[in-house]
Coordinates of C-alpha atoms and ligand atoms in Angstrom, one line a residue:
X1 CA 22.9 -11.6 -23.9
X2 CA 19.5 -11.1 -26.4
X3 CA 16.7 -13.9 -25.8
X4 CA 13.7 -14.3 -27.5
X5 CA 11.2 -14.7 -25.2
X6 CA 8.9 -16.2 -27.7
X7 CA 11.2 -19.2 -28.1
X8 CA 11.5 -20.2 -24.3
X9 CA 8.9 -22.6 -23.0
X10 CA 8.5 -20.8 -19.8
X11 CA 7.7 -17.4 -21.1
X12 CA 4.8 -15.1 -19.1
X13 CA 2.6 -12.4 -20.5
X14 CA 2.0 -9.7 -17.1
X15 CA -0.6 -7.9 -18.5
X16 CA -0.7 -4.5 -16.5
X17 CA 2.7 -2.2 -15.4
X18 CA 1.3 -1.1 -12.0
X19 CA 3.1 -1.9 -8.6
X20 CA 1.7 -5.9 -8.4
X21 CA 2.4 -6.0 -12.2
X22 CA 6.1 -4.8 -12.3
X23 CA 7.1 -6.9 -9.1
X24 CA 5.7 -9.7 -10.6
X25 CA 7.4 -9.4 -13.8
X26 CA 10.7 -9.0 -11.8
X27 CA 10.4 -11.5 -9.1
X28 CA 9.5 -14.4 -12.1
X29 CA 12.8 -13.1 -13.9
X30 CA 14.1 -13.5 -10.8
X31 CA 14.3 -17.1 -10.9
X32 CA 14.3 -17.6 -14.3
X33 CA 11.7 -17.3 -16.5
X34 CA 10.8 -14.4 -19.4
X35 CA 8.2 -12.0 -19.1
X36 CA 6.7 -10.0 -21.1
X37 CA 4.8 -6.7 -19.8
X38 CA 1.6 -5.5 -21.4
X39 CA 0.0 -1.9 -20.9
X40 CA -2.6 -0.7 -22.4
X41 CA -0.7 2.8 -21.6
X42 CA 1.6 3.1 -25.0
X43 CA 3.5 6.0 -22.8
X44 CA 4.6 3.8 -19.8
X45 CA 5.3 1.0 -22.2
X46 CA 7.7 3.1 -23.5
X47 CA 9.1 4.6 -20.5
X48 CA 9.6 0.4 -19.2
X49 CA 11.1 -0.8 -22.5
X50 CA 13.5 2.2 -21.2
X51 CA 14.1 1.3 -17.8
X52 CA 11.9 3.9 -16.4
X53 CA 9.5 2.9 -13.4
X54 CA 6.5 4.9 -13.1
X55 CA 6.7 4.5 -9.2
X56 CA 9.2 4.9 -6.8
X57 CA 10.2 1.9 -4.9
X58 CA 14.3 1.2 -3.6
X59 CA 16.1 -1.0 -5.8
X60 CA 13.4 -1.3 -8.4
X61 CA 14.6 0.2 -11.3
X62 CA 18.4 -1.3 -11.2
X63 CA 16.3 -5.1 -10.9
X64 CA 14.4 -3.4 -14.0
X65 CA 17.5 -2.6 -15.5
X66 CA 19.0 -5.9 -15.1
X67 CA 16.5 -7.8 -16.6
X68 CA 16.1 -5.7 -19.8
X69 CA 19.9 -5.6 -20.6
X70 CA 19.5 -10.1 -19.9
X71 CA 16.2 -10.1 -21.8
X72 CA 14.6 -11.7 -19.4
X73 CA 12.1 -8.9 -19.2
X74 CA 10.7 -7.1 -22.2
X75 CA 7.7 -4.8 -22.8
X76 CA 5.1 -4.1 -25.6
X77 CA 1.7 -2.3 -26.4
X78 CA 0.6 -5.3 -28.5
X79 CA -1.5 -7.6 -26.5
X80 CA -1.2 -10.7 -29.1
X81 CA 2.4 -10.0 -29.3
X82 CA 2.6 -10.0 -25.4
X83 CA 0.4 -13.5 -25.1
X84 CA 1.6 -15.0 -28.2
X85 CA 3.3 -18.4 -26.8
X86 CA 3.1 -17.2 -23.6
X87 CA 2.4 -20.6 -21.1
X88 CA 1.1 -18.3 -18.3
X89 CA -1.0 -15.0 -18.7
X90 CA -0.7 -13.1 -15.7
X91 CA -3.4 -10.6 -15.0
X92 CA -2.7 -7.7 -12.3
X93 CA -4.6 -4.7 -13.6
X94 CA -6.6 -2.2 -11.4
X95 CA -9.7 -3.0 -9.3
X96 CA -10.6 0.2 -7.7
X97 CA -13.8 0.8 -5.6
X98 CA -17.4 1.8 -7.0
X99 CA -19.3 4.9 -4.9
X100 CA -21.3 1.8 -3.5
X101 CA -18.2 -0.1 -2.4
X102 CA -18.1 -2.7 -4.9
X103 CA -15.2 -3.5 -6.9
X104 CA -14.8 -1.6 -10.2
X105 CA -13.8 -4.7 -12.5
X106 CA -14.0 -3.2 -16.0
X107 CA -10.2 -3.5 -16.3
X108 CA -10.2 -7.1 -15.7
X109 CA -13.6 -7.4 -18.0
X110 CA -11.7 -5.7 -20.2
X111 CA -8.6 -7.6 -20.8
X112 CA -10.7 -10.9 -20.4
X113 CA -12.6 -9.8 -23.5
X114 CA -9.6 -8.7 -25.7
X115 CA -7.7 -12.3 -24.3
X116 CA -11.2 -14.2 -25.3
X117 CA -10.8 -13.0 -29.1
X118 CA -7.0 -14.4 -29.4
X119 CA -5.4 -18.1 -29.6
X120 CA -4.3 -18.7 -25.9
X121 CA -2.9 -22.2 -26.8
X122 CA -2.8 -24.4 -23.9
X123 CA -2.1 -20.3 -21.7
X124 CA -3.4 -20.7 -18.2
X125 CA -5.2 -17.3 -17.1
X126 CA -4.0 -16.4 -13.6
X127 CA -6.0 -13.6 -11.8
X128 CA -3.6 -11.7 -9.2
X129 CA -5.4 -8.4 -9.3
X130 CA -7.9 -8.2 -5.6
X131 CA -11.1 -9.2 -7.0
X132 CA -14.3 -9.8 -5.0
X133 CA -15.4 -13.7 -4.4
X134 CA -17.0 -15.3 -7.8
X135 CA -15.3 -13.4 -10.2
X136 CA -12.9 -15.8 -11.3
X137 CA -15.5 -18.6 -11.7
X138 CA -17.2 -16.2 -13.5
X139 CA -14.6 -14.9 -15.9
X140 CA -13.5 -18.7 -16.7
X141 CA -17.0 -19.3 -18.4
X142 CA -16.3 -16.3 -21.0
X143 CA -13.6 -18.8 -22.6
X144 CA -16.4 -21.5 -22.6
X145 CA -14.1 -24.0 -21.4
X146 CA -11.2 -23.6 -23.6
X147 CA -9.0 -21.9 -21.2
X148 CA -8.4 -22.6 -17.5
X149 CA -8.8 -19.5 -15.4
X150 CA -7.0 -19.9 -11.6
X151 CA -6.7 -17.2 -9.0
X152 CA -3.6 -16.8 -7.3
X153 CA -3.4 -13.0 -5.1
X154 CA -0.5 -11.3 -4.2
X155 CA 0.5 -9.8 -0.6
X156 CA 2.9 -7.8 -1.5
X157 CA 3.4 -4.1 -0.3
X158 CA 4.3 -0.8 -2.3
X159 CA 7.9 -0.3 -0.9
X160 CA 9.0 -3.8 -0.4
X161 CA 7.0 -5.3 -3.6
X162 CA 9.8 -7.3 -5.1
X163 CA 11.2 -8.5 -1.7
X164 CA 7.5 -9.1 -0.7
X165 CA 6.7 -11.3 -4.2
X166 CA 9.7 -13.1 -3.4
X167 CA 9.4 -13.7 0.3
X168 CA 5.6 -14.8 0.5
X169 CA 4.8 -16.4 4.1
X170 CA 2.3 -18.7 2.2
X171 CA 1.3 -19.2 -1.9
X172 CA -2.6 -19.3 -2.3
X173 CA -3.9 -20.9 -5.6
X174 CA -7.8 -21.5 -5.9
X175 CA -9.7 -22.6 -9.4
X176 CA -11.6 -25.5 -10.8
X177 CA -8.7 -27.7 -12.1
X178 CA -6.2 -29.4 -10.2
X179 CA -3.6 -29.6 -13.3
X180 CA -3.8 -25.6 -13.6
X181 CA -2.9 -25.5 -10.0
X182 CA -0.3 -27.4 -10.0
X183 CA 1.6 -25.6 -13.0
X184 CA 0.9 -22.9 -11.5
X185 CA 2.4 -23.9 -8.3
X186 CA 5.5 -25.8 -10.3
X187 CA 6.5 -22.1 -11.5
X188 CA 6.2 -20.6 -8.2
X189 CA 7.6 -24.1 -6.3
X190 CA 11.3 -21.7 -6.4
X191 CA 9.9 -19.7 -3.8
X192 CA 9.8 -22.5 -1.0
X193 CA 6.5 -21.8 0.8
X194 CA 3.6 -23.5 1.8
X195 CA 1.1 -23.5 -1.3
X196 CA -2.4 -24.4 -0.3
X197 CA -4.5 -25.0 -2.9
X198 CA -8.8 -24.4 -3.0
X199 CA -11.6 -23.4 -5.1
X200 CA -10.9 -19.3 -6.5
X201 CA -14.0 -18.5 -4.4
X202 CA -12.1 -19.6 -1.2
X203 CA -8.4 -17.8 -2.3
X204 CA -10.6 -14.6 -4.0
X205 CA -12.0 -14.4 -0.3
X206 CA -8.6 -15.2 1.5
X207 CA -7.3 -12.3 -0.1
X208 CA -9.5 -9.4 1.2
X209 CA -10.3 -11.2 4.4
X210 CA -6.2 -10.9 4.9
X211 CA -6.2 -7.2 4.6
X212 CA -9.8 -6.8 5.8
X213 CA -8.0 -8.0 9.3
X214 CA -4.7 -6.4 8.8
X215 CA -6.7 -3.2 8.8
X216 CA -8.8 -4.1 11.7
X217 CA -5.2 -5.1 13.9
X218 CA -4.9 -0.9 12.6
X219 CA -8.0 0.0 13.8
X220 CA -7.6 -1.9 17.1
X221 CA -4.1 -0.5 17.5
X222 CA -5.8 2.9 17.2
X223 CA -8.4 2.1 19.4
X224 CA -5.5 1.3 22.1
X225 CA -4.2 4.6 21.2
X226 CA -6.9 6.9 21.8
X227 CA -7.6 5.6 25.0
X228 CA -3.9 6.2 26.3
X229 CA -4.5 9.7 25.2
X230 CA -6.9 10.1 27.9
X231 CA -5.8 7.7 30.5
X232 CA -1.4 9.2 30.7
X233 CA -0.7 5.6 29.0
X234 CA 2.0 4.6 26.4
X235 CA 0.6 3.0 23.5
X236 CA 3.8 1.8 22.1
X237 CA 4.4 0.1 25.8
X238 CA 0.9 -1.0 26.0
X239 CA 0.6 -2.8 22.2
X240 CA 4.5 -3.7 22.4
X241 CA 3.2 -6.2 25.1
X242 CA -0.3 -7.5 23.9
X243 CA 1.8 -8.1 20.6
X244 CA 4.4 -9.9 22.3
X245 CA 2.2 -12.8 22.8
X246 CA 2.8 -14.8 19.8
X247 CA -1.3 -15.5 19.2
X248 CA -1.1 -11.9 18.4
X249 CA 2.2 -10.7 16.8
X250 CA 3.8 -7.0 16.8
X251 CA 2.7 -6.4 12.9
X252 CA 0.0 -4.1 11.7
X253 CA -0.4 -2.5 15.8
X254 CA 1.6 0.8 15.1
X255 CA -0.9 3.1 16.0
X256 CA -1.0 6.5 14.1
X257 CA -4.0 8.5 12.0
X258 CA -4.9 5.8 10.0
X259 CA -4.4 3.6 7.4
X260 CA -4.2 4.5 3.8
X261 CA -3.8 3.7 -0.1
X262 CA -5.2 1.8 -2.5
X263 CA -5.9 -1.5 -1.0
X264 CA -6.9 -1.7 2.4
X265 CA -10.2 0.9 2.7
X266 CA -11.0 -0.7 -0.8
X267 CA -11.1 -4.2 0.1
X268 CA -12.7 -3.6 4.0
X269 CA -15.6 -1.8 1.4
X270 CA -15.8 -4.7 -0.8
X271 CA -16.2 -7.1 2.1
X272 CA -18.9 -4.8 3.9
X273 CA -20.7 -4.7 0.3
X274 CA -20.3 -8.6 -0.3
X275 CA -22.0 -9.0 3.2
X276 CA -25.0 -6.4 3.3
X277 CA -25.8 -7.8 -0.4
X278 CA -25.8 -11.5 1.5
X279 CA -27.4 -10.4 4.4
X280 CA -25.2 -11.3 6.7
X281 CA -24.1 -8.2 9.4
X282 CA -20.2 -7.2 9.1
X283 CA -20.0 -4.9 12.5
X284 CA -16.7 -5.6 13.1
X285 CA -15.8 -4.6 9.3
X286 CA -17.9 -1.4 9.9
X287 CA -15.9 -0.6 12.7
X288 CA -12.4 -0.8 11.6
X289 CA -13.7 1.6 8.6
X290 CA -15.3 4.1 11.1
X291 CA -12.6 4.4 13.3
X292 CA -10.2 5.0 10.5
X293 CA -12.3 7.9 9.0
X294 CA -12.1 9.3 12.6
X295 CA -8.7 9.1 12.7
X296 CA -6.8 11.3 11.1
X297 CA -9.5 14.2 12.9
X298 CA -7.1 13.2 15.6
X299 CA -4.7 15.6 14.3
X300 CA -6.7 18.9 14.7
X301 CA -8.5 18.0 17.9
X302 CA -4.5 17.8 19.7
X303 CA -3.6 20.7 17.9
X304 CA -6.6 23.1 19.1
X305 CA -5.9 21.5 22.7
X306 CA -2.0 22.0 22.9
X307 CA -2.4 25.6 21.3
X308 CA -5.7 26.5 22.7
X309 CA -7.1 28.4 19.9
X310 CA -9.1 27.1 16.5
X311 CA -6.8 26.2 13.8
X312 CA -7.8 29.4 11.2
X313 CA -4.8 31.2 10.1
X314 CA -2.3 28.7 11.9
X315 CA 0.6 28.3 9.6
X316 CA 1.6 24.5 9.6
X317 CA 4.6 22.9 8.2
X318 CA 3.7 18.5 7.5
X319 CA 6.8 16.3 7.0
X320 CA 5.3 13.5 4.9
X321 CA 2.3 13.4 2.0
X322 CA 2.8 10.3 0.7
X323 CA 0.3 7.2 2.4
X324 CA 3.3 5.5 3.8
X325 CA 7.1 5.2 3.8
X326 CA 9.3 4.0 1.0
X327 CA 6.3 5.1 -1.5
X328 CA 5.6 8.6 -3.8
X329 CA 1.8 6.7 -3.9
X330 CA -0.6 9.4 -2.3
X331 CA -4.1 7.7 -3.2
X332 CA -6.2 7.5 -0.1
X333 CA -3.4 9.0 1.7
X334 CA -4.7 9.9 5.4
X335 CA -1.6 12.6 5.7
X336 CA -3.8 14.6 2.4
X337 CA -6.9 14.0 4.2
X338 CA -5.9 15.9 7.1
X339 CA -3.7 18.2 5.1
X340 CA -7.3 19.2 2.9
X341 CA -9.6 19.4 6.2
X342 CA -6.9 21.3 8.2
X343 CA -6.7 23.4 4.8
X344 CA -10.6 23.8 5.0
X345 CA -10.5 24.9 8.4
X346 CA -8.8 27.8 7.5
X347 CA -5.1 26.8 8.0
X348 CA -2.2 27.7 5.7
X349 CA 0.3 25.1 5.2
X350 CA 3.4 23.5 3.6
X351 CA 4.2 20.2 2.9
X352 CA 7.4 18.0 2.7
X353 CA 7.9 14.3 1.2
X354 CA 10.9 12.8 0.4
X355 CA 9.5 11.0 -3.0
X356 CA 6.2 12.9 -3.7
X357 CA 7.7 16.0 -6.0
X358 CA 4.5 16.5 -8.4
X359 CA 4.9 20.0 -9.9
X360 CA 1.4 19.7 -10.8
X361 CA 0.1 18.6 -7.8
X362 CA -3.4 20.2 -6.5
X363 CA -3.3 20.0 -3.2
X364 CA -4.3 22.1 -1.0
X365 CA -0.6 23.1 0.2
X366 CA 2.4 24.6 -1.0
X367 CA 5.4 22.0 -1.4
X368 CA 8.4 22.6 0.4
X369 CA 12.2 21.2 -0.9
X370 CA 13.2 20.0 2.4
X371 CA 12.2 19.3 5.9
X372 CA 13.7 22.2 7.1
X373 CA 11.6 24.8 4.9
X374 CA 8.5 23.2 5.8
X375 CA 9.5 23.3 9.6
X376 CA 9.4 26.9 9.4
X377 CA 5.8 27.2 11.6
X378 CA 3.4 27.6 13.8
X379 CA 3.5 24.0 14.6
X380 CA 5.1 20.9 12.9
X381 CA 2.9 17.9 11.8
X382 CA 4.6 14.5 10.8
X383 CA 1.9 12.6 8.9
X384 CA 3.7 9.9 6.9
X385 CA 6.1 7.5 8.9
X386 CA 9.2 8.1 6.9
X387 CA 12.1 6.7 8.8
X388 CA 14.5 9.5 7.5
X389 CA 12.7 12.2 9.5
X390 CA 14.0 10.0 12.6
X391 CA 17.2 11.1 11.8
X392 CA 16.6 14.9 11.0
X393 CA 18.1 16.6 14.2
X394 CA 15.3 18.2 15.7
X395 CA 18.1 20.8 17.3
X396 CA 18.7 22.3 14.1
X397 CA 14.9 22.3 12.9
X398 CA 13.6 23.3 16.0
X399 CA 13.7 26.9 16.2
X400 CA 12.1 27.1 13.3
X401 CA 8.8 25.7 15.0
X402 CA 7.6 29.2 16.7
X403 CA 5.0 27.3 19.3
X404 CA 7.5 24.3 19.6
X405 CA 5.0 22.0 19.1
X406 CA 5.5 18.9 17.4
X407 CA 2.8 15.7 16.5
X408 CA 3.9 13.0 15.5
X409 CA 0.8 11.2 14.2
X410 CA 2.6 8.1 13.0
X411 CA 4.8 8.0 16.2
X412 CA 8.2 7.8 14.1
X413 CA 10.0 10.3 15.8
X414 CA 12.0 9.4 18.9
X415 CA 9.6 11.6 21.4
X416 CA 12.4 12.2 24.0
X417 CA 15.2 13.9 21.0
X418 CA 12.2 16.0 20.4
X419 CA 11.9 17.0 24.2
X420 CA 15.8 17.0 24.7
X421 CA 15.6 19.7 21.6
X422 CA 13.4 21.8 23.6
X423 CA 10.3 21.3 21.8
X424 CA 6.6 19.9 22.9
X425 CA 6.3 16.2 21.9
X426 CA 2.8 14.5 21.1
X427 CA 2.5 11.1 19.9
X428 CA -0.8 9.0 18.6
X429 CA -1.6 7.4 22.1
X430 CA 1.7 9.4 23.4
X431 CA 0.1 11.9 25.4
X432 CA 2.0 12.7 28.2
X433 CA 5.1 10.0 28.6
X434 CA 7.6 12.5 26.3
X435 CA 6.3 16.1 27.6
X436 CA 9.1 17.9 28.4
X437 CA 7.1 20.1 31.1
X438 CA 5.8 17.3 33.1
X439 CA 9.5 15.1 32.4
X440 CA 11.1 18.6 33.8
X441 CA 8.7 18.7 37.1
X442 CA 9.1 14.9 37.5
X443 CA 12.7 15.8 37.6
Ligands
UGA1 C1 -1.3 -4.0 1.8 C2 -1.0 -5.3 2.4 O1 -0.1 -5.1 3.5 C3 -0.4 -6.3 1.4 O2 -0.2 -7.6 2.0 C4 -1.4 -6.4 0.2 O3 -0.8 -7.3 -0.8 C5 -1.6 -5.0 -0.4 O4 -2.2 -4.2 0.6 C6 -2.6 -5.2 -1.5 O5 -3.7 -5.6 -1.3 O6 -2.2 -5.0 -2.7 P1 0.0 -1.8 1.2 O7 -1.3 -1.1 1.1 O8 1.1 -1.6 0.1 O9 -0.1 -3.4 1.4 O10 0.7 -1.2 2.5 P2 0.8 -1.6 4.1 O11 2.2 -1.6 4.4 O12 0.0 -2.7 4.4 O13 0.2 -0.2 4.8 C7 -1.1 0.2 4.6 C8 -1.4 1.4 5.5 O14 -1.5 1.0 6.8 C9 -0.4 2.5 5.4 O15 -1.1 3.8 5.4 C10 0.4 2.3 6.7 O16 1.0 3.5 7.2 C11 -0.7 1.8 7.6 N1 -0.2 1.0 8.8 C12 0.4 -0.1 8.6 C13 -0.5 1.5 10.1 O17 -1.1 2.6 10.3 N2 -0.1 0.8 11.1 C14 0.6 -0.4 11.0 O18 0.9 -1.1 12.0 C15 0.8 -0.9 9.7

C-alpha cells in the first residue's frame, strides 16, 4: 500500500530526525496518521527514506521499516515539501547548552524563521524540543498572529523512546489558544492519558522542572550511597525501603557515578541560569549538579583504596561507554568522564560497549570486541548499567582480572556471583555487604 501523505487530512511535518523526532514520527504512525520527517541533514534523510536509523534503540528500525513500506512515514530534505498541507508542524530539533548554561536555541530560531517565510495554512506549530520558559510565547509573535504556536514536551527516554511516546503517564499542552490545544490534544486523545492543559510558560517549565527533580532523586540516591560507603550499609537495602513508600517511589534512586547525556545536566543548567538571571537562589538545583560532578571521582578514590597504590600505569579493562543501557549515545556520558580522568592520571585502559563501535572514536582508550578482552586487567570497571553484563559469567572472565577486583559503579552486577567467582566485589554504596573476605570470616 502507497499513500500520499499530502492528500490525508491528518498529515504531520516532524521537522528534526533525532531520538524525540523519530519516536515521534513513529508513535503518530502508530495510531494512524502520516508523517513526514524533515532534516536539514540531506545524508540522514537519505539514510531514513532507507530505513536506516542513525541511533540505536531495540525495535526501532523494524517500526521504521513498517511504516515506510505502509507509507505512513516518509522523509524529505525539502522543508515546504515536508510542511506543505501538513495540519500539525512538529518541531523537535536540538537545544543544547551555552558555556553560561543557557539554552542554545538557534536550531529552533532557525526553523521558526525558514517556517515564517512559507504558507502554513491553518498548520498549528507544536514545540516538543526542551526549551527554557518564554520561548514559545516568544516564537509565536515572529508569525504576527497568523499561526498558533503551542508547546507540548516529550518524556520520553533514549532506549524506550517509542514505548515511552506511547505510554506517557500524563500529556502536557500549554499556549495562548484554547482551540490549538484542543486539536492538539484530539490527535494525541488515542493515547488515553490525562492531558492538562496551561499557558507554554507553565508546560515549558513543567518540562525541565520534571527532569531537574528526576536528577535530584539521582543525586539524593547518591547521596544515600556515599554515606553507606562509610557507614558498612547497603544502599540498595536502604533506598529499596525509603522508595517503598509510595510518596516517594523506587524510580530514578539507583545510585551509581552519576547521571548522564544530553538532557538531564542540560536542563538542571538551564534552570540554575533561569533563576540566578531572576534572582531567586536555586541551592537545591546547585546541589544535585555538584554532587554529580563528584561522582564519577568515586571511581578512582575505591580503586586507590582497594589496591593501595595511585592509579599510574594500572591497566584497566571498563565494560560499558555508552551514558546508559539500551543506547550507543555517549554525550555527557559519566563512564567517558571517568574513562578520560582515569586516562589522565596515567592509567592505560580498554573499553567495551555493546552498541558504541565508533572506529573513529577519540577517546582516550583502546576499544575492546567483547567483554572478555577488555577484562583482561589489572582491575575491571563496569561504568554503564548494561543488563547483559549481568549475565556474563564472571567464572569464565574472572581470571582474567589479575587483582580480582571488580567495581561495579552502576551496581548491575549481582555482587555475590562476583564473590562466588572468587573475585573482590565493590558496589556504589556497596561497600562491604558482598566482600568475599569479610562474607568468608563471617562464615
Ligand atoms: C530523560 C528523562 O528520563 C525523560 O523523561 C526525558 O524526556 C528526557 O531525559 C529528555 O529530556 O529528553 P534520558 O536522558 O533518555 O531521559 O535517560 P534516563 O533514563 O532518564 O537516564 C538519565 C541518566 O540518569 C543516565 O545516565 C542513567 O544511567 C542515570 N540514572 C537514571 C541513574 O543514575 N539512576 C537512576 O535511578 C536513573
Amino acid at each position: 500500500m502507497h499513500v500520499d501523505p499530502s492528500r490525508h487530512s491528518n498529515k504531520l511535518a516532524v521537522i528534526g530526525t533525532g531520538y524525540v523526532g523519530i519516536a515521534s514520527a513513529i508513535g503518530f504512525a502508530e495510531f494512524g496518521n502520516y508523517v513526514v520527517g524533515y532534516d536539514i541533514l540531506s545524508d540522514r534523510i537519505r539514510q531514513l527514506q532507507r530505513g536506516l536509523t542513525p541511533y540505536h534503540e531495540a525495535g526501532l528500525a523494524e517500526s521504521l521499516a513498517q511504516h515506510l513500506h505502509s507509507g505512513r512515514i516518509s522523509f524529505t530534505d525539502d522543508l515546504s515539501a515536508a510542511v506543505e498541507g501538513a495540519a500539525f508542524i512538529l518541531i523537535a530539533v536540538g537545544t543544547p547548552t551555552t558555556e553560561s548554561g543557557s539554552a542554545d536555541l538557534s536550531a529552533v530560531e532557525h526553523v521558526i524563521s525558514s517556517l515564517a517565510k512559507l504558507d502554513l495554512g491553518n498548520a498549528i506549530v507544536v514545540v516538543r524540543s526542551t526549551v527554557p520558559p518564554g520561548t514559545c510565547d516568544l516564537l509565536a509573535d515572529r508569525f504576527d498572529g497568523n499561526v498558533e504556536v503551542i508547546y507540548s514536551p516529550e518524556f520520553l527516554r533514549e532506549g524506550s523512546a517509542v514505548s515511552d511516546f506511547l505510554n506517557p503517564d500524563r500529556v502536557v499542552i500549554g499556549g495562548r489558544s484554547d482551540s490549538a490545544m484542543q486539536r492538539f490534544a484530539d490527535l494525541l486523545a488515542p493515547l488515553m492519558r490525562p492531558t492538562l492543559t496551561m499557558s507554554a510558560t507553565n508546560a515549558e517549565l513543567s518540562k525541565c522542572m520534571s527532569n531537574a527533580f528526576l536528577a535530584m532523586k539521582i543525586s539524593f540516591a547518591n547521596q544515600v550511597a556515599n554515606l553507606c560507603d562509610e557507614m558498612d550499609g547497603d544502599a540498595l537495602q536502604v533506598l529499596n525501603a525509603v522508595g517503598g513508600d509510595r510518596r516517594i517511589g523506587r524510580q530514578f534512586l539507583h545510585p551509581g557515578i552519576g547521571f548522564g547525556g544530553p538532557c538531564f545536566e542540560k536542563d538542571v543548567k538551564s534552570m540554575i541560569h533561569l533563576s540566578r538571571t531572576l534572582g531567586v537562589d536555586c541551592d537545591l538545583l546547585d546541589a544535585t549538579l555538584g554532587l554529580n560532578d563528584r561522582q564519577p571521582g568515586r571511581i578512582s578514590l575505591i580503586l586507590e583504596a582497594e589496591l593501595g597504590r595511585p592509579v599510574r600505569g594500572m591497566s584497566l579493562g571498563v565494560w560499558g561507554l555508552t551514558f546508559k543501557g539500551g543506547t550507543d549515545d555517549v554525550r555527557d556520558s559519566l563512564a567517558i568522564r571517568v574513562i578520560e580522568d582515569l586516562a589522565a592520571h596515567g592509567a592505560e585502559i580498554v573499553g567495551y560497549d555493546p552498541a558504541f563501535k565508533d572506529p573513529d572514536h577519540t577517546l582516550p582508550c583502546r576499544l575492546a570486541h567483547s567483554a572478555l578482552e577488555a577484562a583482561d586487567s589489572d582491575a575491571l570497571l563496569v561504568l554503564t548499567d548494561w543488563p547483559q553484563f549481568r549475565s556474563i559469567d564472571m567464572r569464565t572472565v574472572g581470571h582474567k582480572i589479575r587483582s580480582g577486583l571488580v567495581i561495579d559503579g552502576r551496581n548491575v552486577l549481582d555482587g555475590d556471583s562476583v564473590v562466588a567467582a572468587g573475585l573482590r566485589y565493590r558496589g556504589i554504596g556497596r561497600r562491604r555487604s558482598s566482600d568475599a573476605a569479610e562474607l568468608a570470616e563471617a562464615g
